[in-house]
XYZ file of C-alpha atoms in Angstrom:
767
model
C -19.429 56.774 11.781
C -17.827 57.439 14.957
C -19.745 54.258 16.011
C -18.572 52.478 13.121
C -14.831 53.442 13.782
C -14.672 52.548 17.386
C -16.513 49.061 16.723
C -13.827 48.455 14.291
C -10.951 49.482 16.357
C -12.151 47.524 19.373
C -12.582 44.232 17.127
C -9.251 44.841 15.407
C -7.699 45.162 18.561
C -9.315 41.937 20.137
C -8.197 40.093 17.277
C -4.714 41.432 17.309
C -4.544 40.168 21.322
C -5.749 36.982 20.399
C -2.948 36.454 17.523
C -0.360 37.481 19.703
C -1.520 35.516 22.553
C -1.206 32.334 20.191
C 2.033 33.208 18.960
C 3.469 34.103 22.297
C 1.992 30.573 23.331
C 3.582 28.628 20.557
C 7.122 30.968 20.939
C 7.094 29.654 24.474
C 6.714 25.962 23.551
C 9.654 25.974 21.040
C 12.625 23.981 22.982
C 15.701 26.292 23.105
C 18.497 25.238 21.040
C 17.095 22.339 18.990
C 16.446 22.330 15.055
C 13.212 23.321 13.571
C 10.607 20.502 14.533
C 7.697 21.920 12.762
C 5.627 18.905 11.089
C 5.120 21.387 7.545
C 8.884 21.839 7.364
C 10.042 20.736 3.660
C 11.818 17.749 3.434
C 15.292 18.817 1.608
C 16.970 16.698 4.496
C 15.256 13.444 3.560
C 15.010 13.747 -0.071
C 18.103 13.104 -2.655
C 18.792 16.597 -4.582
C 17.408 16.474 -7.962
C 19.196 15.208 -11.326
C 19.702 14.955 -14.842
C 18.273 11.300 -14.169
C 15.784 12.311 -11.760
C 13.908 15.480 -11.855
C 12.255 17.444 -8.711
C 8.965 17.057 -10.189
C 9.276 13.373 -9.773
C 9.707 12.469 -13.361
C 12.638 10.780 -15.350
C 14.993 13.386 -16.299
C 16.517 13.910 -19.809
C 19.399 11.668 -18.849
C 17.456 8.756 -17.503
C 18.955 5.485 -18.159
C 18.356 1.484 -17.518
C 20.281 -1.031 -18.247
C 18.519 -4.463 -19.777
C 19.094 -8.153 -19.686
C 17.787 -10.773 -22.503
C 17.997 -14.286 -21.530
C 17.389 -17.491 -23.492
C 17.320 -20.729 -21.239
C 16.799 -24.184 -21.576
C 15.322 -25.582 -18.477
C 14.669 -29.200 -17.597
C 12.499 -30.213 -14.673
C 13.168 -33.914 -13.201
C 10.340 -34.639 -11.436
C 11.202 -38.129 -10.189
C 14.396 -36.628 -8.393
C 12.748 -33.071 -7.606
C 15.858 -31.505 -9.190
C 15.678 -28.647 -11.650
C 18.489 -28.106 -14.023
C 19.072 -25.062 -16.862
C 21.438 -23.369 -19.150
C 21.116 -19.773 -19.986
C 22.694 -17.257 -22.415
C 22.467 -13.566 -21.105
C 22.924 -10.593 -23.229
C 23.628 -7.553 -20.789
C 23.304 -4.141 -22.341
C 24.945 -1.279 -20.498
C 22.895 1.975 -21.232
C 24.639 3.825 -18.530
C 27.416 6.536 -19.131
C 29.425 4.627 -16.924
C 32.167 1.839 -17.666
C 31.517 -1.600 -15.780
C 34.252 -3.431 -14.595
C 32.264 -6.577 -13.509
C 28.517 -7.551 -13.598
C 26.384 -8.804 -10.263
C 23.971 -11.676 -10.486
C 21.408 -12.696 -7.923
C 21.386 -16.152 -6.514
C 18.260 -16.133 -4.718
C 18.214 -20.086 -4.075
C 21.121 -19.951 -1.919
C 19.100 -18.945 0.816
C 18.279 -22.442 0.913
C 21.725 -23.815 1.250
C 22.187 -25.858 4.000
C 24.528 -23.511 5.852
C 22.759 -20.080 4.362
C 23.609 -17.060 6.821
C 19.940 -16.301 6.413
C 18.810 -19.577 8.434
C 20.809 -18.012 11.604
C 19.450 -14.511 11.167
C 16.883 -14.731 14.126
C 16.634 -15.936 17.517
C 16.309 -19.426 18.091
C 15.170 -19.895 21.989
C 14.024 -23.214 23.331
C 10.370 -24.014 23.403
C 9.042 -25.313 26.816
C 6.900 -27.493 24.499
C 6.575 -28.924 20.904
C 5.226 -31.385 18.569
C 7.244 -34.278 17.998
C 7.638 -33.866 14.185
C 8.446 -29.747 14.745
C 11.269 -30.844 17.115
C 12.592 -33.473 14.963
C 12.384 -31.260 11.950
C 14.563 -28.630 13.990
C 16.811 -30.508 15.765
C 17.446 -34.228 14.291
C 17.121 -34.067 10.514
C 19.901 -32.985 8.351
C 19.064 -29.182 6.874
C 17.939 -29.182 3.466
C 20.321 -28.498 1.124
C 18.515 -26.474 -2.247
C 21.478 -23.910 -3.071
C 22.506 -23.039 -6.862
C 25.220 -25.186 -7.669
C 27.171 -23.151 -10.508
C 28.976 -25.673 -13.219
C 29.981 -23.161 -15.394
C 29.874 -19.423 -16.386
C 31.624 -18.719 -20.141
C 31.859 -15.998 -22.394
C 32.364 -16.911 -26.201
C 33.501 -20.660 -24.990
C 35.916 -19.041 -22.621
C 35.349 -19.686 -18.790
C 34.928 -16.635 -17.091
C 36.247 -15.529 -13.495
C 33.291 -15.440 -10.797
C 32.777 -15.039 -7.097
C 30.064 -16.021 -5.075
C 29.025 -14.173 -1.940
C 25.869 -15.731 -0.342
C 23.152 -14.940 -2.303
C 25.402 -12.610 -4.993
C 27.575 -13.608 -7.802
C 30.369 -11.210 -9.442
C 31.231 -12.095 -12.663
C 34.621 -10.528 -13.222
C 34.520 -9.072 -17.367
C 37.679 -9.746 -19.355
C 37.452 -5.811 -20.103
C 35.653 -3.098 -18.948
C 31.871 -3.233 -20.290
C 31.672 0.439 -22.098
C 28.793 2.690 -22.402
C 26.594 1.597 -24.906
C 27.691 -1.623 -25.192
C 26.771 -5.361 -24.587
C 27.853 -8.112 -23.601
C 26.774 -11.826 -23.654
C 27.839 -14.829 -21.406
C 26.253 -18.037 -20.416
C 25.691 -19.858 -17.020
C 24.848 -23.330 -16.520
C 23.311 -24.671 -13.074
C 21.287 -26.865 -11.056
C 19.713 -27.259 -7.975
C 17.265 -29.531 -5.677
C 13.888 -28.194 -5.472
C 12.376 -27.555 -2.212
C 9.057 -28.837 -0.795
C 7.600 -25.489 -0.191
C 4.887 -26.678 2.039
C 7.480 -27.730 4.740
C 9.478 -24.899 4.400
C 7.137 -21.911 3.779
C 9.479 -21.006 0.526
C 8.115 -18.780 -1.929
C 8.476 -21.414 -4.662
C 8.957 -25.090 -4.951
C 6.417 -28.158 -4.718
C 3.436 -29.515 -2.965
C 3.255 -33.233 -2.449
C -0.170 -34.729 -2.353
C -1.197 -37.631 -1.003
C -1.311 -39.895 -4.374
C 2.553 -38.987 -4.660
C 2.168 -36.360 -7.483
C 3.389 -33.098 -7.197
C 2.450 -29.389 -8.233
C 5.688 -27.115 -9.031
C 5.230 -23.363 -8.792
C 8.816 -22.299 -9.746
C 10.397 -18.906 -9.215
C 13.736 -17.403 -8.641
C 15.121 -20.461 -10.400
C 17.784 -19.051 -12.491
C 20.450 -16.800 -11.484
C 19.438 -13.088 -12.478
C 20.978 -9.792 -13.239
C 21.074 -7.526 -10.699
C 19.950 -3.639 -11.120
C 22.464 -1.255 -11.979
C 21.440 2.478 -11.942
C 21.939 6.361 -10.912
C 20.828 5.590 -7.634
C 22.435 2.687 -5.926
C 24.941 1.529 -8.695
C 24.656 -1.935 -8.426
C 21.755 -3.026 -6.024
C 23.512 -5.905 -4.616
C 22.229 -6.170 -0.976
C 22.206 -9.637 0.154
C 18.856 -11.703 0.051
C 17.631 -12.327 3.645
C 14.438 -13.540 2.890
C 11.971 -10.056 3.362
C 13.213 -7.840 0.933
C 12.243 -9.266 -2.538
C 14.275 -8.329 -5.747
C 15.460 -5.848 -8.041
C 15.520 -6.647 -11.458
C 15.958 -5.054 -14.830
C 13.974 -5.325 -17.846
C 14.532 -7.487 -20.597
C 13.093 -10.119 -23.242
C 12.975 -13.945 -22.504
C 12.863 -16.840 -24.697
C 12.783 -19.893 -22.564
C 12.132 -23.599 -23.156
C 10.839 -25.959 -20.166
C 10.765 -29.517 -20.495
C 8.563 -31.477 -17.921
C 6.830 -34.784 -17.895
C 4.604 -35.195 -20.965
C 1.318 -35.152 -18.878
C 1.914 -32.283 -17.352
C 0.025 -28.963 -18.066
C 2.071 -25.521 -17.435
C 1.503 -21.935 -17.389
C 4.101 -19.525 -17.540
C 5.409 -15.995 -18.200
C 5.263 -14.821 -21.751
C 3.605 -16.290 -24.915
C 3.487 -19.893 -25.797
C 4.878 -20.428 -28.723
C 4.210 -24.130 -29.344
C 0.612 -24.497 -28.416
C -0.638 -26.836 -30.827
C 2.321 -29.337 -29.955
C 1.594 -29.164 -25.882
C -2.244 -28.962 -26.082
C -4.660 -31.900 -27.122
C -6.877 -31.081 -29.904
C -9.651 -30.893 -27.368
C -7.935 -28.451 -25.474
C -6.993 -26.223 -28.537
C -10.700 -26.147 -29.349
C -11.484 -25.025 -25.810
C -9.048 -22.509 -25.981
C -10.102 -21.035 -29.147
C -13.846 -20.720 -27.277
C -12.110 -19.122 -24.239
C -10.868 -16.089 -26.500
C -13.984 -15.151 -27.191
C -15.981 -15.795 -23.592
C -16.043 -12.406 -21.742
C -18.852 -13.613 -19.701
C -17.481 -16.750 -17.931
C -14.474 -18.826 -17.821
C -14.286 -21.872 -20.238
C -12.455 -25.144 -19.126
C -9.637 -25.983 -21.078
C -8.263 -28.933 -19.068
C -11.253 -30.698 -16.951
C -11.037 -32.029 -13.393
C -11.954 -35.332 -15.075
C -8.755 -35.399 -17.366
C -6.485 -33.820 -14.604
C -7.274 -37.158 -12.634
C -7.024 -39.417 -15.338
C -3.705 -38.094 -16.245
C -2.342 -38.900 -12.244
C -3.585 -42.391 -12.175
C -1.436 -44.063 -15.267
C 1.637 -41.554 -16.797
C 4.654 -42.432 -18.740
C 8.081 -41.260 -18.112
C 8.044 -39.441 -21.593
C 8.864 -35.775 -21.711
C 7.471 -32.485 -23.251
C 8.926 -28.839 -23.784
C 7.125 -25.803 -23.438
C 8.448 -22.744 -25.399
C 7.910 -19.220 -24.095
C 8.556 -15.932 -25.205
C 8.232 -12.667 -23.347
C 9.229 -8.925 -23.992
C 10.292 -6.487 -21.434
C 9.496 -8.330 -18.285
C 11.645 -8.112 -15.262
C 11.403 -11.773 -14.309
C 10.197 -15.373 -15.263
C 8.447 -18.147 -13.235
C 6.086 -21.230 -14.126
C 4.226 -23.510 -12.393
C 3.311 -27.325 -13.901
C 1.768 -30.156 -12.788
C -0.021 -33.346 -14.058
C -2.806 -32.711 -11.416
C -3.462 -28.909 -12.866
C -6.865 -28.086 -13.992
C -7.042 -25.117 -16.216
C -9.293 -22.797 -17.275
C -9.627 -19.008 -19.041
C -11.708 -16.166 -20.247
C -11.310 -13.332 -22.310
C -11.056 -9.590 -20.723
C -12.032 -6.617 -22.651
C -9.735 -3.696 -21.850
C -10.744 0.233 -22.473
C -8.534 0.374 -25.540
C -10.553 -2.493 -26.970
C -7.764 -5.170 -26.448
C -8.232 -8.417 -24.917
C -6.509 -9.916 -22.299
C -6.934 -13.568 -21.042
C -7.687 -14.069 -17.389
C -6.499 -17.711 -16.770
C -6.525 -20.211 -13.192
C -4.631 -23.168 -12.992
C -5.478 -25.417 -9.866
C -5.548 -28.998 -8.559
C -8.587 -30.344 -7.825
C -8.165 -29.857 -4.022
C -8.853 -26.154 -5.101
C -12.554 -26.872 -6.052
C -15.381 -25.866 -6.161
C -14.286 -22.617 -5.053
C -11.243 -22.159 -7.668
C -13.678 -22.900 -10.845
C -16.447 -20.797 -9.223
C -14.237 -17.371 -8.514
C -10.524 -17.429 -9.392
C -10.659 -16.423 -13.210
C -13.137 -13.829 -12.378
C -11.358 -12.126 -9.564
C -8.420 -11.859 -12.101
C -10.668 -10.496 -14.712
C -12.312 -7.724 -12.372
C -8.552 -7.159 -10.909
C -7.080 -6.433 -14.352
C -10.042 -4.064 -15.146
C -10.032 -2.260 -11.903
C -6.012 -1.606 -11.668
C -6.015 -0.372 -15.231
C -8.793 2.249 -14.578
C -6.646 3.417 -11.716
C -3.085 3.170 -13.316
C -2.687 2.252 -17.122
C -4.024 -0.279 -19.171
C -2.763 -3.659 -18.462
C 0.023 -3.997 -21.188
C 0.768 -8.051 -21.274
C -1.449 -10.708 -22.780
C -2.585 -12.547 -19.894
C -2.444 -12.831 -16.477
C -2.280 -15.867 -14.529
C -3.565 -17.556 -11.114
C -1.853 -20.560 -9.536
C -3.313 -22.366 -6.977
C -0.615 -23.017 -4.119
C -1.258 -24.327 -0.835
C -0.115 -21.567 1.985
C 1.443 -19.466 -1.171
C 0.859 -15.793 -1.838
C 3.606 -14.864 -4.405
C 3.952 -12.950 -7.804
C 5.945 -12.639 -11.189
C 5.238 -11.065 -14.393
C 1.756 -12.580 -15.913
C 1.524 -15.298 -13.211
C 1.294 -15.542 -9.504
C 0.539 -18.328 -6.617
C -2.391 -17.770 -4.388
C -3.806 -19.725 -1.225
C -7.257 -20.468 -0.494
C -8.348 -24.196 -0.099
C -11.835 -25.827 0.697
C -11.636 -28.795 3.340
C -11.926 -32.163 2.160
C -15.654 -32.184 1.672
C -15.381 -29.191 -0.668
C -16.581 -26.725 2.073
C -15.239 -23.368 2.817
C -16.047 -20.287 5.123
C -16.252 -16.720 4.182
C -12.641 -16.117 5.751
C -11.508 -18.861 2.995
C -13.335 -17.268 0.315
C -12.800 -13.736 1.052
C -8.904 -14.679 1.761
C -8.447 -16.667 -1.667
C -10.210 -13.450 -3.504
C -7.917 -10.936 -1.467
C -4.852 -12.481 -2.327
C -5.693 -13.206 -5.941
C -6.466 -9.243 -6.341
C -3.286 -8.451 -4.655
C -0.875 -10.984 -6.460
C -2.543 -9.993 -9.839
C -2.082 -6.421 -8.960
C 1.581 -7.081 -8.470
C 1.733 -7.034 -12.350
C 1.396 -3.559 -11.975
C 3.500 -2.898 -8.798
C 6.585 -3.965 -8.998
C 6.383 -5.743 -12.264
C 5.999 -3.005 -14.234
C 6.224 0.137 -12.009
C 9.632 -1.613 -10.847
C 10.509 -0.340 -7.900
C 13.178 -1.650 -5.509
C 11.903 -4.343 -3.377
C 14.956 -4.967 -1.796
C 15.224 -1.793 -0.283
C 11.771 -0.386 -0.153
C 9.032 -3.223 0.531
C 6.324 -0.360 0.880
C 6.610 0.613 -2.468
C 5.168 -2.481 -4.361
C 3.526 -3.892 -1.077
C 1.905 -0.940 0.275
C 0.623 0.938 -3.005
C -0.354 -2.466 -4.467
C -2.317 -2.988 -1.042
C -4.027 0.117 -1.454
C -5.246 -0.243 -5.237
C -6.062 -3.810 -3.954
C -8.514 -2.130 -1.456
C -10.165 -0.037 -4.239
C -10.253 -3.377 -6.571
C -11.712 -5.435 -3.650
C -14.592 -2.926 -3.415
C -14.967 -2.625 -6.782
C -14.897 -6.625 -7.180
C -17.765 -6.447 -4.755
C -19.845 -3.909 -7.025
C -19.151 -6.045 -10.312
C -20.218 -9.344 -8.379
C -22.850 -8.605 -5.552
C -23.698 -12.002 -5.412
C -19.883 -12.750 -4.173
C -20.157 -10.486 -1.264
C -23.865 -11.668 -0.282
C -24.351 -10.986 3.424
C -21.900 -7.882 3.371
C -22.863 -4.409 2.415
C -19.255 -3.750 0.799
C -16.470 -6.142 0.260
C -14.944 -6.863 3.726
C -11.191 -5.660 2.894
C -8.689 -6.617 5.470
C -6.542 -3.593 4.805
C -6.896 -0.308 3.757
C -9.476 0.883 6.111
C -8.234 3.428 8.715
C -9.709 1.663 11.865
C -8.041 -1.813 10.788
C -4.473 -0.026 10.904
C -5.226 1.483 14.762
C -3.928 -1.463 17.107
C -0.517 -1.557 15.196
C -0.266 2.367 15.319
C -0.943 2.450 19.037
C 1.398 -0.598 19.932
C 4.639 -0.529 21.604
C 7.097 1.755 19.705
C 9.989 -0.356 20.493
C 8.785 -2.804 17.810
C 7.289 -0.466 15.174
C 9.444 0.852 12.553
C 8.687 3.890 10.124
C 7.958 3.009 6.672
C 10.696 4.066 5.147
C 12.913 1.426 6.916
C 14.127 -1.884 5.169
C 12.098 -4.934 5.032
C 14.825 -6.712 6.933
C 14.617 -4.166 9.746
C 10.994 -4.608 10.783
C 9.077 -6.658 13.099
C 5.609 -6.820 11.704
C 6.194 -6.589 7.984
C 2.544 -7.106 7.187
C 1.571 -3.833 9.091
C 4.590 -2.064 8.352
C 4.943 -2.633 4.372
C 1.223 -3.584 3.664
C -1.423 -2.263 5.729
C -0.081 1.416 6.974
C 0.938 2.830 3.583
C -2.293 1.587 2.128
C -4.085 2.662 5.041
C -2.112 6.134 4.473
C -2.824 6.234 0.827
C -6.343 5.785 1.683
C -6.735 8.279 3.758
C -4.549 10.858 1.351
C -7.136 9.845 -1.214
C -10.763 10.258 0.782
C -9.390 12.837 3.718
C -6.627 14.773 2.762
C -6.776 15.312 -1.282
C -10.036 13.892 -2.381
C -10.591 11.611 -4.902
C -10.080 13.870 -8.092
C -6.515 15.228 -7.361
C -5.458 12.315 -6.001
C -6.425 10.128 -8.547
C -5.025 12.313 -11.274
C -1.620 12.734 -9.434
C -1.713 8.951 -8.818
C -2.275 8.008 -12.716
C 0.799 10.517 -13.480
C 3.020 8.725 -11.249
C 1.887 5.356 -12.507
C 2.388 6.166 -15.995
C 5.836 8.197 -15.865
C 7.284 5.164 -14.639
C 5.622 2.328 -16.141
C 8.751 0.207 -17.231
C 11.107 2.162 -15.198
C 12.617 2.146 -11.891
C 11.241 4.583 -9.546
C 12.489 5.546 -6.138
C 10.162 6.872 -2.877
C 11.181 10.240 -3.911
C 9.802 9.970 -7.337
C 6.726 8.998 -5.958
C 6.385 11.541 -3.290
C 7.299 14.565 -5.665
C 5.154 13.094 -8.600
C 1.907 13.137 -6.015
C 2.745 17.185 -4.985
C 3.585 18.224 -8.816
C 0.383 16.510 -10.291
C -2.025 18.127 -7.672
C -0.729 21.167 -6.180
C -1.028 19.777 -2.494
C 2.073 20.334 -0.395
C 2.048 17.021 1.146
C 5.655 16.969 2.917
C 3.864 17.249 6.458
C 2.035 13.880 5.370
C 5.217 11.849 3.866
C 7.010 12.948 6.940
C 4.391 12.299 9.370
C 3.201 8.715 7.788
C 6.456 7.315 6.253
C 9.287 8.893 8.292
C 8.055 8.323 11.639
C 6.085 6.187 13.917
C 4.238 8.929 15.141
C 0.403 8.088 15.409
C -3.099 10.118 14.800
C -4.671 11.235 18.058
C -6.960 14.520 18.337
C -9.342 15.419 20.798
C -11.747 17.901 22.337
C -10.405 19.988 25.063
C -12.330 22.209 25.927
C -16.101 23.893 24.853
C -17.352 27.454 25.958
C -20.397 29.097 24.929
C -20.236 33.038 24.866
C -22.972 35.964 24.777
C -22.790 39.338 23.303
C -23.492 42.248 25.237
C -23.160 45.870 25.304
C -22.329 46.045 29.116
C -18.765 46.517 29.744
C -17.165 43.222 31.371
C -13.879 43.047 33.521
C -11.720 41.140 30.908
C -12.919 43.441 27.988
C -11.880 46.360 29.902
C -8.743 44.828 30.510
C -8.114 43.965 26.756
C -8.710 47.295 25.932
C -6.523 48.908 28.619
C -3.739 47.182 27.519
C -3.573 48.065 23.956
C -4.273 52.113 25.024
C -7.803 52.442 24.937
C -10.037 54.000 27.307
C -13.213 51.692 27.842
C -15.238 54.630 28.721
C -14.385 56.414 25.331
C -14.530 53.428 23.076
C -18.026 52.120 21.802
C -17.413 48.633 22.089
C -19.174 45.428 22.414
C -18.474 42.795 24.776
C -18.830 39.032 24.987
C -19.648 37.154 28.179
C -18.993 33.200 29.123
C -21.740 31.160 29.929
C -22.089 30.798 33.855
C -21.755 34.518 34.475
C -25.332 34.894 36.112
C -25.125 38.443 36.061
C -25.676 38.471 32.410
C -26.951 34.972 31.150
C -30.440 35.517 32.462
C -31.340 38.546 30.225
C -29.324 37.349 27.200
C -29.875 33.556 26.951
C -32.350 32.724 23.575
C -31.900 36.277 22.234
C -29.950 36.722 18.754
C -26.859 39.080 19.032
C -28.959 42.272 17.759
C -31.239 41.957 20.590
C -28.395 41.631 23.022
C -26.492 44.521 21.852
C -28.017 47.786 20.840
C -24.529 49.050 19.519
C -24.169 46.293 17.143
C -27.927 46.838 16.153
C -27.349 50.382 15.271
C -24.293 49.489 13.280
C -26.198 46.920 11.070
C -28.948 49.361 10.911
C -26.538 52.492 9.736
C -24.472 50.195 7.404
C -26.530 47.846 5.516
C -29.313 47.917 2.974
C -32.893 46.225 4.108
C -32.036 43.830 1.735
C -28.796 42.953 2.968
C -30.218 43.195 6.608
C -32.626 40.309 5.622
C -29.771 38.447 4.379
C -27.276 38.645 7.320
C -26.546 35.705 9.735
C -27.783 36.778 13.196
C -26.437 34.097 15.473
C -27.628 33.544 19.163
C -24.917 31.750 20.429
C -20.836 31.833 20.093
C -18.969 28.621 21.175
C -15.177 28.739 21.501
C -14.189 25.343 21.067
C -10.274 24.052 21.800
C -9.289 20.641 20.241
C -5.817 19.239 21.327
C -3.487 16.860 19.722
C -1.712 14.629 22.113
C -0.589 12.547 18.939
C 2.507 13.261 16.682
C 0.649 13.335 13.389
C -0.886 16.216 12.056
C -4.297 15.647 10.123
C -7.005 17.493 8.821
C -9.682 18.094 11.879
C -12.883 16.751 10.854
C -15.657 17.676 13.421
C -19.496 16.708 13.600
C -21.582 19.341 15.661
C -25.015 18.244 16.801
C -27.637 20.796 17.797
C -30.415 20.868 20.027
C -33.031 20.488 17.594
C -30.955 17.123 16.657
C -29.675 18.371 13.375
C -25.983 17.781 12.507
C -23.163 19.583 10.933
C -19.877 18.390 9.577
C -17.205 20.753 9.539
C -13.526 20.009 8.059
C -10.546 22.057 8.920
C -7.593 21.863 6.795
C -4.278 20.394 8.358
C -2.613 23.702 8.054
C -4.834 24.598 11.480
C -1.781 22.834 12.972
C 0.748 24.761 11.251
C 1.750 27.265 14.077
C 0.469 25.214 16.880
C 1.461 21.696 17.339
C -0.483 21.208 20.163
C -3.988 22.716 20.426
C -6.250 24.916 17.852
C -9.541 26.946 19.066
C -12.134 27.481 16.511
C -15.051 30.128 17.249
C -18.548 28.623 16.410
C -21.305 31.070 15.902
C -24.733 29.426 15.774
C -28.547 30.156 16.087
C -29.021 26.822 17.745
C -27.404 25.371 20.868
C -24.575 23.012 20.433
C -25.253 19.713 22.337
C -22.332 17.432 20.992
C -19.165 17.738 19.472
C -17.231 14.669 17.803
C -13.793 14.468 16.233
C -13.603 12.224 13.283
C -17.062 10.662 13.664
C -16.705 8.508 10.509
C -13.168 7.149 11.650
C -11.191 8.597 8.940
C -7.983 9.155 10.221
C -6.770 6.296 12.214
C -7.105 7.711 15.498
C -6.107 5.580 18.035
C -7.839 6.931 21.020
C -11.687 7.754 20.933
C -12.112 8.554 24.367
C -11.233 12.058 24.055
C -12.745 12.466 20.654
C -16.208 13.470 22.347
C -17.728 16.335 24.106
C -19.483 15.848 26.348
C -17.086 13.112 27.383
C -18.670 9.979 26.569
C -18.249 7.739 29.617
C -16.899 4.173 29.254
C -18.678 1.807 31.617
C -16.218 -0.269 33.977
C -16.133 -4.042 33.916
C -18.910 -4.184 36.508
C -20.930 -1.776 34.833
C -20.406 -3.823 31.626
C -21.121 -7.028 33.449
C -24.668 -5.728 34.977
C -25.711 -4.516 31.645
C -24.817 -7.886 29.944
C -26.569 -9.711 32.928
C -29.844 -7.254 33.284
C -32.818 -8.816 31.866
């Protein structure tokens, strides 16, 4: 018992000494007079306080409300003069507890007024060289004037006072709109439709060589702004990058276009028998039962024929949509149309639809509608079952834009119908992304004007999942690739951005207008962060349940970033404040490396360091029956101990085992020969789980994953002791590139030497 007691005492003192040393080191590193900079501190300062509207769990509160806006519109598209005019009657429902003295509307087309402030928001230095056409467009031509022309605003036949401030319009109410009441008014307007190929706008027309046009029309009507418990009126100006914040409502829309046009739009087509030919109706009914392949509703031949000879007659298409936040449509005499049915998990049918000019073929007729169908299935699996009756993919050159039930997508073969993998996967990726926007933000209705990442980043993350699943459903589509070649979401792909010049990198929690590289900041980085959260931090089961919870809590509602962050923690019991703080509120990056590896042996012989440790804690080394460790390189001990187990090297430890364990227990004991002390450092600011692969002298490997909390008390270094019966020959941090580590040169022990430029040249030319 004396041996047991002394051994336990010695080991206890050893542990205490190690802990105290670590705490002293950490304490000495804390800057004096500064606030707590621990990465694991809670986000109380960054988050809004919970309220009756939004709970601390991330769910809508008992007093949550959202105002609604219902629209009845009559729209006329003048193809000859490329002009759109309209009249709308809006019924605005004040579901808040507040009295409203005025209403705010969005006039997004005003960004295309010839004197719009947005045209001057950036730098415009002189280029040393330019094409003649670009120079003429920039300096010689009169700017295009595409802003709204408001003709009248009325209520009950009386004119309403209104004020236009750039892209926002304030409607002054005759008397305050009380809580729970509604107000109906009308607006009449028109504007010149822009050529979106020339100015790269979100909507407009493309003019083809034969003089005909394809129209993709959105933001075409004065739209109600959001009023809620977070912002009050969200009346931030539209500068181009920050997109839209819109209330839900019901729409009844009549759109008059040339009679030979084919159209798709948000909502249920009310007069299909009037606007479809008899042949189109037959094909449409067939498509409603076609689950395996698309049915062409309007053929390429029919579209070409319509483009040869057309009359100046018109036709009106009528649509209704319930509980949508916006409305858009696409129309052209050159459009081909195809559809197929998609069976959802609740046994409902949704129509996957594509509409495109012949310039999209053969790529579009082969893949577009299939991609739409697969996207609806994947997104529904990861969030909620798609609630609308259709999803439409419209081919538009250089476009990628989303609206409820309909979206514009690029990806065009060359004039010979040939296309590369880059064009094909670019088309597939943008269709998945834009169709996916039906879920974020068309249904989970976040504020795009303020938080671009909440729709773009979350959607890009689910896009990555949907792309991988599309490759599994259609392996012929990714022939030559092991998996779908996703552009965003893979941790290694965000590394160049993460290690870039920090002067040009903003936190994810930045307004889109403040960001230099919006694609990386609002799309790529948050998508990568969520992929890492799912695969490396939380695990799929916990993540997927929490993500489902968020999507279902906030479908058809207006969530904020805090609602997302809180729900992910609330539904998983995983403390993620460190993750949100690092990835979303800072521009820190991941860089974790192997600083040092030391090998130790166990012995009964006293060592100088062992004596010092015991004496420091008041023990007499000659009276304590202790065991000691010896670092490799101590020639006095190493020769006699190498290759032996710890029980062979330590008689005292062997006696302890024989005295305190049964024969069966001794047979199950681990008896390592080697002890390694591995020190990991973290030059980067982000804390991440420590993923390590150990390689042994027999060629075998072992993967160890230490939780992120290893960095909780020391943000610089972490030391781990590894007991092994085999010699470690290699240590690699993050071997599968899961954490977006920006510097791999320090990830290995022994350090992997990178050949210099001469050695690389020599290796490439030898032989």
